[in-house]
Amino acid sequence: MLGWALTFLVIALVAALFGFGGIASASAGIAQILFFVFLVLFVITLVARAVRGRSV
């Protein structure tokens, strides 16, 4: 998912470079949403692993 966020960020940067404001804005918004979803899932995973403890 982080890869998708980075992909949309690159699309947004390229679109902004060429002057496509609408595409750049939409791609940046998608990248931001995907990044925050990734961040939330990462924190949930860390908490779940800490609660469960280390398994051998």
PDB file of N, CA and C in Angstrom:
ATOM      1  N   MET A   1       0.827  -1.186   0.000  1.00  0.00           N
ATOM      2  CA  MET A   1       0.000   0.000   0.000  1.00  0.00           C
ATOM      3  C   MET A   1       0.878   1.259   0.000  1.00  0.00           C
ATOM      4  N   LEU A   2       1.995   1.173   0.675  1.00  0.00           N
ATOM      5  CA  LEU A   2       2.898   2.316   0.670  1.00  0.00           C
ATOM      6  C   LEU A   2       3.437   2.558  -0.735  1.00  0.00           C
ATOM      7  N   GLY A   3       3.608   1.482  -1.489  1.00  0.00           N
ATOM      8  CA  GLY A   3       4.043   1.607  -2.878  1.00  0.00           C
ATOM      9  C   GLY A   3       3.030   2.359  -3.731  1.00  0.00           C
ATOM     10  N   TRP A   4       1.751   2.084  -3.492  1.00  0.00           N
ATOM     11  CA  TRP A   4       0.700   2.788  -4.228  1.00  0.00           C
ATOM     12  C   TRP A   4       0.687   4.266  -3.866  1.00  0.00           C
ATOM     13  N   ALA A   5       0.885   4.556  -2.589  1.00  0.00           N
ATOM     14  CA  ALA A   5       0.924   5.955  -2.161  1.00  0.00           C
ATOM     15  C   ALA A   5       2.077   6.695  -2.831  1.00  0.00           C
ATOM     16  N   LEU A   6       3.229   6.046  -2.885  1.00  0.00           N
ATOM     17  CA  LEU A   6       4.378   6.671  -3.550  1.00  0.00           C
ATOM     18  C   LEU A   6       4.138   6.835  -5.050  1.00  0.00           C
ATOM     19  N   THR A   7       3.464   5.862  -5.669  1.00  0.00           N
ATOM     20  CA  THR A   7       3.150   5.959  -7.096  1.00  0.00           C
ATOM     21  C   THR A   7       2.256   7.155  -7.370  1.00  0.00           C
ATOM     22  N   PHE A   8       1.211   7.324  -6.573  1.00  0.00           N
ATOM     23  CA  PHE A   8       0.323   8.465  -6.778  1.00  0.00           C
ATOM     24  C   PHE A   8       1.018   9.781  -6.474  1.00  0.00           C
ATOM     25  N   LEU A   9       1.958   9.771  -5.533  1.00  0.00           N
ATOM     26  CA  LEU A   9       2.731  10.975  -5.249  1.00  0.00           C
ATOM     27  C   LEU A   9       3.583  11.355  -6.451  1.00  0.00           C
ATOM     28  N   VAL A  10       4.210  10.383  -7.081  1.00  0.00           N
ATOM     29  CA  VAL A  10       5.020  10.656  -8.270  1.00  0.00           C
ATOM     30  C   VAL A  10       4.141  11.157  -9.406  1.00  0.00           C
ATOM     31  N   ILE A  11       2.969  10.562  -9.583  1.00  0.00           N
ATOM     32  CA  ILE A  11       2.034  11.022 -10.615  1.00  0.00           C
ATOM     33  C   ILE A  11       1.639  12.469 -10.359  1.00  0.00           C
ATOM     34  N   ALA A  12       1.387  12.790  -9.085  1.00  0.00           N
ATOM     35  CA  ALA A  12       1.012  14.158  -8.733  1.00  0.00           C
ATOM     36  C   ALA A  12       2.144  15.130  -9.042  1.00  0.00           C
ATOM     37  N   LEU A  13       3.362  14.751  -8.733  1.00  0.00           N
ATOM     38  CA  LEU A  13       4.504  15.631  -9.000  1.00  0.00           C
ATOM     39  C   LEU A  13       4.725  15.843 -10.494  1.00  0.00           C
ATOM     40  N   VAL A  14       4.602  14.779 -11.275  1.00  0.00           N
ATOM     41  CA  VAL A  14       4.772  14.895 -12.725  1.00  0.00           C
ATOM     42  C   VAL A  14       3.647  15.735 -13.325  1.00  0.00           C
ATOM     43  N   ALA A  15       2.418  15.510 -12.879  1.00  0.00           N
ATOM     44  CA  ALA A  15       1.288  16.284 -13.393  1.00  0.00           C
ATOM     45  C   ALA A  15       1.434  17.757 -13.027  1.00  0.00           C
ATOM     46  N   ALA A  16       1.913  18.034 -11.827  1.00  0.00           N
ATOM     47  CA  ALA A  16       2.123  19.428 -11.425  1.00  0.00           C
ATOM     48  C   ALA A  16       3.226  20.072 -12.254  1.00  0.00           C
ATOM     49  N   LEU A  17       4.244  19.303 -12.572  1.00  0.00           N
ATOM     50  CA  LEU A  17       5.348  19.806 -13.383  1.00  0.00           C
ATOM     51  C   LEU A  17       4.867  20.228 -14.769  1.00  0.00           C
ATOM     52  N   PHE A  18       3.955  19.462 -15.338  1.00  0.00           N
ATOM     53  CA  PHE A  18       3.445  19.770 -16.669  1.00  0.00           C
ATOM     54  C   PHE A  18       2.227  20.688 -16.654  1.00  0.00           C
ATOM     55  N   GLY A  19       1.774  21.082 -15.477  1.00  0.00           N
ATOM     56  CA  GLY A  19       0.709  22.070 -15.383  1.00  0.00           C
ATOM     57  C   GLY A  19      -0.699  21.525 -15.348  1.00  0.00           C
ATOM     58  N   PHE A  20      -0.856  20.244 -15.094  1.00  0.00           N
ATOM     59  CA  PHE A  20      -2.184  19.658 -14.989  1.00  0.00           C
ATOM     60  C   PHE A  20      -2.621  19.721 -13.525  1.00  0.00           C
ATOM     61  N   GLY A  21      -3.208  20.833 -13.133  1.00  0.00           N
ATOM     62  CA  GLY A  21      -3.549  21.069 -11.731  1.00  0.00           C
ATOM     63  C   GLY A  21      -4.574  20.107 -11.173  1.00  0.00           C
ATOM     64  N   GLY A  22      -5.594  19.790 -11.947  1.00  0.00           N
ATOM     65  CA  GLY A  22      -6.651  18.893 -11.461  1.00  0.00           C
ATOM     66  C   GLY A  22      -6.142  17.488 -11.212  1.00  0.00           C
ATOM     67  N   ILE A  23      -5.361  16.973 -12.149  1.00  0.00           N
ATOM     68  CA  ILE A  23      -4.801  15.629 -12.000  1.00  0.00           C
ATOM     69  C   ILE A  23      -3.818  15.598 -10.839  1.00  0.00           C
ATOM     70  N   ALA A  24      -3.011  16.645 -10.719  1.00  0.00           N
ATOM     71  CA  ALA A  24      -2.029  16.705  -9.637  1.00  0.00           C
ATOM     72  C   ALA A  24      -2.725  16.737  -8.280  1.00  0.00           C
ATOM     73  N   SER A  25      -3.788  17.506  -8.187  1.00  0.00           N
ATOM     74  CA  SER A  25      -4.521  17.613  -6.930  1.00  0.00           C
ATOM     75  C   SER A  25      -5.175  16.284  -6.559  1.00  0.00           C
ATOM     76  N   ALA A  26      -5.790  15.634  -7.534  1.00  0.00           N
ATOM     77  CA  ALA A  26      -6.450  14.357  -7.275  1.00  0.00           C
ATOM     78  C   ALA A  26      -5.434  13.284  -6.885  1.00  0.00           C
ATOM     79  N   SER A  27      -4.323  13.234  -7.583  1.00  0.00           N
ATOM     80  CA  SER A  27      -3.303  12.228  -7.277  1.00  0.00           C
ATOM     81  C   SER A  27      -2.674  12.472  -5.910  1.00  0.00           C
ATOM     82  N   ALA A  28      -2.457  13.721  -5.572  1.00  0.00           N
ATOM     83  CA  ALA A  28      -1.898  14.035  -4.255  1.00  0.00           C
ATOM     84  C   ALA A  28      -2.881  13.661  -3.153  1.00  0.00           C
ATOM     85  N   GLY A  29      -4.155  13.883  -3.382  1.00  0.00           N
ATOM     86  CA  GLY A  29      -5.172  13.499  -2.402  1.00  0.00           C
ATOM     87  C   GLY A  29      -5.230  11.996  -2.203  1.00  0.00           C
ATOM     88  N   ILE A  30      -5.174  11.247  -3.299  1.00  0.00           N
ATOM     89  CA  ILE A  30      -5.184   9.784  -3.206  1.00  0.00           C
ATOM     90  C   ILE A  30      -3.940   9.292  -2.480  1.00  0.00           C
ATOM     91  N   ALA A  31      -2.792   9.874  -2.807  1.00  0.00           N
ATOM     92  CA  ALA A  31      -1.544   9.475  -2.149  1.00  0.00           C
ATOM     93  C   ALA A  31      -1.618   9.747  -0.649  1.00  0.00           C
ATOM     94  N   GLN A  32      -2.199  10.871  -0.265  1.00  0.00           N
ATOM     95  CA  GLN A  32      -2.309  11.215   1.141  1.00  0.00           C
ATOM     96  C   GLN A  32      -3.237  10.237   1.875  1.00  0.00           C
ATOM     97  N   ILE A  33      -4.357   9.912   1.272  1.00  0.00           N
ATOM     98  CA  ILE A  33      -5.297   8.969   1.885  1.00  0.00           C
ATOM     99  C   ILE A  33      -4.651   7.602   2.043  1.00  0.00           C
ATOM    100  N   LEU A  34      -3.985   7.117   1.000  1.00  0.00           N
ATOM    101  CA  LEU A  34      -3.345   5.808   1.073  1.00  0.00           C
ATOM    102  C   LEU A  34      -2.239   5.785   2.122  1.00  0.00           C
ATOM    103  N   PHE A  35      -1.498   6.883   2.242  1.00  0.00           N
ATOM    104  CA  PHE A  35      -0.437   6.940   3.236  1.00  0.00           C
ATOM    105  C   PHE A  35      -1.014   6.841   4.640  1.00  0.00           C
ATOM    106  N   PHE A  36      -2.098   7.565   4.917  1.00  0.00           N
ATOM    107  CA  PHE A  36      -2.685   7.520   6.248  1.00  0.00           C
ATOM    108  C   PHE A  36      -3.313   6.162   6.541  1.00  0.00           C
ATOM    109  N   VAL A  37      -3.893   5.522   5.538  1.00  0.00           N
ATOM    110  CA  VAL A  37      -4.427   4.169   5.734  1.00  0.00           C
ATOM    111  C   VAL A  37      -3.283   3.214   6.062  1.00  0.00           C
ATOM    112  N   PHE A  38      -2.174   3.332   5.340  1.00  0.00           N
ATOM    113  CA  PHE A  38      -1.008   2.505   5.614  1.00  0.00           C
ATOM    114  C   PHE A  38      -0.502   2.751   7.032  1.00  0.00           C
ATOM    115  N   LEU A  39      -0.444   4.004   7.431  1.00  0.00           N
ATOM    116  CA  LEU A  39       0.047   4.355   8.762  1.00  0.00           C
ATOM    117  C   LEU A  39      -0.845   3.771   9.856  1.00  0.00           C
ATOM    118  N   VAL A  40      -2.159   3.848   9.690  1.00  0.00           N
ATOM    119  CA  VAL A  40      -3.096   3.293  10.667  1.00  0.00           C
ATOM    120  C   VAL A  40      -2.948   1.777  10.748  1.00  0.00           C
ATOM    121  N   LEU A  41      -2.855   1.109   9.610  1.00  0.00           N
ATOM    122  CA  LEU A  41      -2.687  -0.343   9.613  1.00  0.00           C
ATOM    123  C   LEU A  41      -1.361  -0.744  10.264  1.00  0.00           C
ATOM    124  N   PHE A  42      -0.319   0.043  10.050  1.00  0.00           N
ATOM    125  CA  PHE A  42       0.979  -0.232  10.653  1.00  0.00           C
ATOM    126  C   PHE A  42       0.911  -0.124  12.170  1.00  0.00           C
ATOM    127  N   VAL A  43       0.255   0.915  12.669  1.00  0.00           N
ATOM    128  CA  VAL A  43       0.127   1.098  14.118  1.00  0.00           C
ATOM    129  C   VAL A  43      -0.724  -0.019  14.722  1.00  0.00           C
ATOM    130  N   ILE A  44      -1.796  -0.398  14.057  1.00  0.00           N
ATOM    131  CA  ILE A  44      -2.641  -1.492  14.554  1.00  0.00           C
ATOM    132  C   ILE A  44      -1.839  -2.788  14.625  1.00  0.00           C
ATOM    133  N   THR A  45      -1.019  -3.034  13.625  1.00  0.00           N
ATOM    134  CA  THR A  45      -0.189  -4.226  13.613  1.00  0.00           C
ATOM    135  C   THR A  45       0.824  -4.208  14.751  1.00  0.00           C
ATOM    136  N   LEU A  46       1.440  -3.045  14.993  1.00  0.00           N
ATOM    137  CA  LEU A  46       2.400  -2.941  16.096  1.00  0.00           C
ATOM    138  C   LEU A  46       1.728  -3.188  17.450  1.00  0.00           C
ATOM    139  N   VAL A  47       0.550  -2.607  17.642  1.00  0.00           N
ATOM    140  CA  VAL A  47      -0.165  -2.790  18.904  1.00  0.00           C
ATOM    141  C   VAL A  47      -0.584  -4.246  19.073  1.00  0.00           C
ATOM    142  N   ALA A  48      -1.085  -4.858  18.026  1.00  0.00           N
ATOM    143  CA  ALA A  48      -1.509  -6.254  18.101  1.00  0.00           C
ATOM    144  C   ALA A  48      -0.333  -7.163  18.418  1.00  0.00           C
ATOM    145  N   ARG A  49       0.811  -6.882  17.827  1.00  0.00           N
ATOM    146  CA  ARG A  49       1.989  -7.694  18.094  1.00  0.00           C
ATOM    147  C   ARG A  49       2.484  -7.498  19.521  1.00  0.00           C
ATOM    148  N   ALA A  50       2.408  -6.275  20.028  1.00  0.00           N
ATOM    149  CA  ALA A  50       2.849  -5.999  21.395  1.00  0.00           C
ATOM    150  C   ALA A  50       1.913  -6.657  22.402  1.00  0.00           C
ATOM    151  N   VAL A  51       0.620  -6.650  22.136  1.00  0.00           N
ATOM    152  CA  VAL A  51      -0.343  -7.255  23.043  1.00  0.00           C
ATOM    153  C   VAL A  51      -0.212  -8.781  23.040  1.00  0.00           C
ATOM    154  N   ARG A  52      -0.027  -9.328  21.866  1.00  0.00           N
ATOM    155  CA  ARG A  52       0.068 -10.774  21.730  1.00  0.00           C
ATOM    156  C   ARG A  52       1.378 -11.301  22.317  1.00  0.00           C
ATOM    157  N   GLY A  53       2.411 -10.518  22.249  1.00  0.00           N
ATOM    158  CA  GLY A  53       3.701 -10.940  22.779  1.00  0.00           C
ATOM    159  C   GLY A  53       4.498 -11.709  21.732  1.00  0.00           C
ATOM    160  N   ARG A  54       5.672 -12.051  22.119  1.00  0.00           N
ATOM    161  CA  ARG A  54       6.565 -12.752  21.202  1.00  0.00           C
ATOM    162  C   ARG A  54       6.275 -14.251  21.252  1.00  0.00           C
ATOM    163  N   SER A  55       6.083 -14.850  20.095  1.00  0.00           N
ATOM    164  CA  SER A  55       5.864 -16.295  20.042  1.00  0.00           C
ATOM    165  C   SER A  55       7.127 -16.960  19.490  1.00  0.00           C
ATOM    166  N   VAL A  56       7.443 -18.105  20.048  1.00  0.00           N
ATOM    167  CA  VAL A  56       8.669 -18.803  19.658  1.00  0.00           C
ATOM    168  C   VAL A  56       8.381 -19.856  18.651  1.00  0.00           C
TER     169      VAL A  56
END
